[in-house]
C-alpha cells in the first residue's frame, strides 16, 4: 500500500461536547482520547494508549450522556457517539474520581520516601490533582512481603500495586507471553509469575516503564536516582537496527536509565530489555580509554599522536608493498552516519582501498540491501501480505517483532524459516525449508518452479502461501503485481550462505515487482554504514562505485580503480598474506564472522591490525594498535535504522579517558598521513553528506533537530514527503500522555528538558565546498543484481549420516555489549545443540549429554537438547555462546553439514 | 393470602427418591419435552412469552424477552447458571439436589426452543451431592434418549455438559460465569456488549438462564403458558420458590404463588415460617437476598411481587428472605454481609476491591467497640463512592453489580437503626452481646 492510498480513507467526523467545548471526533474513538485532544485531561491508571482498554481501575469515571440521561462511565472504555456530552469534572464525576483515588490509597503503603517512583508517580500526581487531599483510612493496611524478584530483572512490591493490570496485559497482549498474571481474588489479588517459571521475557522492562506506581522496579535502576536528580536527552537506541527512540537519563555523569519514547512509526514506546539495560556497557570496566600500541608483545597505553603515527607508518609500508589494495577496513556498523562517512571517505579517497565492508559475512550483499525497493515498518504492518524470510526476529530485532506480531492479527504473514521462530505462532503460513533451499522455496511461492520435493518444505504449506498471494493479485488491475506485499528479508541461519537468500530476494522481486523489502540486518547502524559507502563497490548515498565515480572524484579526489572485496574476501586475502593492514571499526570478526577459524587466522596474518574500538574484545586482543572512540550516548551525529530512517543521536555522558568520536580519528589519521579529510566538525560532515550523498540530499543534523522530526527522516527524502511534512494522517502529533510513560514526563517537568538537548558543539568554519559539477549519480537499483552472479552455489545433497546446521542468534549472547552490561551478562543461555528427539534416540543419548558436532571445518563438544519442532535432518546451534559454534561454519560453502558423535 | 396454587417446581419433593429417573418418569417426567418436540420451537417460545416467566436468578428479567434477544448465528449456546453462592440463598441447591431431571428437562426444552446444540450447566462446586446427582441425571438422560443424537426420535440433537464452579461467588455473575466456563479468571466482562445474547460464550450469542427458570419449563409446556400466567398478578406470574432463613421458627423452602402471598404469610403463617423465633419481635427482614435493602415490619403486608417490592426500594431478587428479630444486632448483620462481599469481590474494580475491605474493617471496628460517631458518615460516604446516591436501584462505579450490592445492608442498617450504631460507639461495643 502506498502512503497516498492509506490517506485517502477520509474518516467521517461527529461532534462531541467535552466540558462544554464542542470537539470533532471519529466514531469509535474513546472518550478519553477525544477529551485529551480537546485539552481535557481525565485521570487514569489502567488505560494505556498502546493497549486495549479494560476499564478496570475506574479512575477515569466521567459523566456521559446517553438515552437515559447522564451516567458515570469509564472514559477509557466508552466510545464516542454523535451529539454525546461528556462532563469530566462535574460534582458527580469529581466525587467518583476522588472516591476511586481514596480507595486506591486505602491499601497503598504510602512509602513514597523510599519508593523509586516517588516524584514520577502517577498515583502521587493524581492523588494531588484528582484526590480528596487527605486520608480517612485509619485501619490496618494489607501487608505483603516486600519486593520479591519475579524475574531476573524485575522486582515486584505487591503492597504498592494498584491492580491496574497494565503489566499483565502488556505481557499477554503486546509481548505475547503471559508470564505474569493475577493470582487470588479481591483484596488479595496479586500479580504473580507462574510457580517455577520466572518472568524472564525479553520485554520485561516495559512493565516497569508503564507501572503507574512503584510496584514494579527494574533491578538495574532500583535506588539509583530520583527524577529531580536526572537529566535526559532524546536519542536513538543503538543496540540493534530497529532504532527505537529513547530517553537516555543520567545522574551525576552516569547513565542510569533508558525509557522508550512513543515514536509512532518505530517503537511506539516499547523497548527490549537488551536495549533498555544495555546502557550499562557504556560504563563497563573493559572500555578502551586510551590509545594502546603493542610493545614487546604487550598492548601498552600511548599518546594519540604516537598511536596515529604507528598507523600512518603501517599505511606507508602497505603502499610500498602492495600499492593501494593492501589495506582493508572491516566494520563500522556501530558508528554514526557521520563517522561512517568519514571512514568511507578516508578509506576510498585517501587510503584508496575499496576493500571495505561494514558487515561481517553475517549480512546480505550491500547492492541487494540498497538496491531493493524499501519498505518502512509502517508499510509492513499495513501490508496486504507479509513474507518473512528472516531469522527469529524476537532474538535479533525484538521491537520489530512486537510490531509484526501485532500486525499478524490483521495481515496474513507467510513465514519462511529453517526452524520455527517466535513469529511462527502467529504466522498464517509457515513454510519451513532445509538451509540452502531458500531460493527454490521463493521460486515455488511465486509459481516459478515446482512446489514438490523442496527439501524440508511441506507442499501443502507452500500451496497455502500461494493461495494468500494469488488472492492479492486479483485486486486492482492497474496495480503492479505484488503491490502491497512487504518482504522482510534477513539471514534465517548464519550457516546458510547469503547468496541463497539474495537469490530468493531477486526471484521474489522479479515475480512481485510491486513488493517492497524491509531489510532486517541486525547491527545498529549497518544500514547507515552501507548508505555511507562502507561496502565494496558502494559510495555514499546508495551509489555504485562506477556510477558515482565522476561525482565523488570531483569532490574527494581519486577513487579505487576496482570493486574491492567483501568481508569474506578480505579475511581470505588477509589469511593468505595478500593484505598488509586491516582496520577494524568496532568489529569483532572472531566472535561475529560465521567462520571463526578463518577470522582468527586472518587477523593473525596481517602486518598491522588496527582496532578502532569502544570495548576490549577477542579481536582487538590481537591488534597492534587500539584506538579508543566514543560510543553510544557519548556522541553527536545521526544513525539510520533498517527502514533507512535517519534519526538524531544525542550524547548524555562524556566519553571515558581520551576517547574521540570515530570521525575525528579518521580526520586525524588523514592529517597524520599529510592529507586533509575536509571534516573539521560533525556539522561540516553532516552538511557534506547532505550535499554529496544522493540518497541523503537535504537530510542533515539541522533538519533532524526540528521538533517535528523527532521520528526522523526516511532517506531518500523525495520518496517520503508525508513523513517529512508531518504525521501520515495529517494530524498533529499525539500529545504525550504523561501516564503512558511517567518516567519521561516527570524528568521533563523536573529535570533537564527532553529534546535533542544540549547544543551542538561549535564547529570549525568548515570549508564551504561547492557541489561537484554535473548530474548527481543515480541511486542503486536492483538491475545491478544479476551482475553479482547471485544464485550460484546450490547446496549439495545432505547425506544420510549428516545433519544440516542451522546457526541462529540469541538476544543475550557472549557478545561484547551484553557481557559488558552487568545486569544482562548472566542472562546468556547455555550453549546447547538442539535436535529432534528422534536424533537423541538414534544416538542413544539423554537430554543434556555432551555430543561432538563435527563439520569439514572444525568440531565442538556441546550438550544436546531435544526439540520436537525440528525436522530430523537439521540441528540448531546458537552463535556466540560459549561453545564456539561458529568454528563449524565454512564461509565458502553454501551450507554447513555436520555429523554427531557420542562421547564415551 | 396463602393460595392453593399448584406446586410447579417442588411437586416431587415429598419423595425420598425424587432425584432418580425412575421417580421422575413415574411423575410425568420428560413428558413436557416430548410435548415440546412435537411442536415447532417458535411455539415453545410463544408459550414462555405467554407465561411471562420472570428469570429466577435475581434480576427478574423476563425469560421470553431474553430469548428473543439471542442474535441469530451459526453457533449459539445455552448456559444454565447454577452457581448459587449467596448467603441465605438456597433454592437452586434444592432443585439441583432433589429434582435434577426437572432442571435437565427444562434445559433441553429451552435449548430446543432456542435452537442451540450445546448447553452447559454451571453448577456451584460446593454442591457435592448436587453435582453427583446432576451428573448422574445427565447420564441417565442420555441413556433415556433425552439427550444426545436424535432426541426421542425427533431428529434434533443436544449435548449438555455439567461444569463445576471453582468456588467463587462472582462466577454467578453471568459474564464472569462465561469467562470461567471458557477457562479464564472469573472477572465479569465490561459492558458493552451488555448482553451475552449478543456476545457470550466464546464470543457466540448465548442465553444464560437460572436453574429455577429451567425447572418451570416442563410444567409450562405441559400446562400451557396461559395457565402459568393465570397464577400470580401483574408481571409476577406463576409460583416462586422462596428460601426463608434467619430468626424464624420454621426456616426452609416454600413454593408460593407470587404476588398474592405476602411477606407476612411467608414469615408468620404457622404453615410456613411459623413466626419469629421464640416469640421475639420482628426487627427487620431482607426481602430478596443479602444484596437487597432491608425492610421493616411495616412492609410485612407487601405481596411477594417483583414490582411491589421494587417500588418500596428493594428487590425480590433471589427469593431469599432473611428475618431479623430484636436479638439481631444491625451492625453485626451489616458487618457479616459486608464481609461476604469483601471476601468475594473479584478484585477487578477499585471501588469494590478496596471499598468492600474498608467498609468491612470499619463495621467490625464499630461492632468490636472502637467505633467513632464520624464512622457513620464515613460509611455512608464510602458507600456513596461505590454506588453514587446510595439509592435503589443503585447507580454504580463498577463493572458489575457486586460493588453496588455492598452498600445495601450498610445503608439499611444506618438508616433504620442509626441509634443502635451510635449505641455501639457510646458503649464501646455491641449492646446486644448478652442477648445472643
PDB file of C-alpha atoms in Angstrom, chain A residues 27 45 139 208 467 538 772 817:
ATOM      1  CA  UNK A  27     -16.711   7.232  15.505  1.00  0.00           C
ATOM      2  CA  UNK A  45      -4.344   4.320  35.691  1.00  0.00           C
ATOM      3  CA  UNK A 139      -7.449   0.741  59.666  1.00  0.00           C
ATOM      4  CA  UNK A 208       8.342  -1.233  34.803  1.00  0.00           C
ATOM      5  CA  UNK A 467      -3.225 -19.010  -2.142  1.00  0.00           C
ATOM      6  CA  UNK A 538      29.482   1.404  -2.929  1.00  0.00           C
ATOM      7  CA  UNK A 772      30.674  18.906  -7.959  1.00  0.00           C
ATOM      8  CA  UNK A 817      27.908  -5.336  24.755  1.00  0.00           C
TER       9      UNK A 817
END
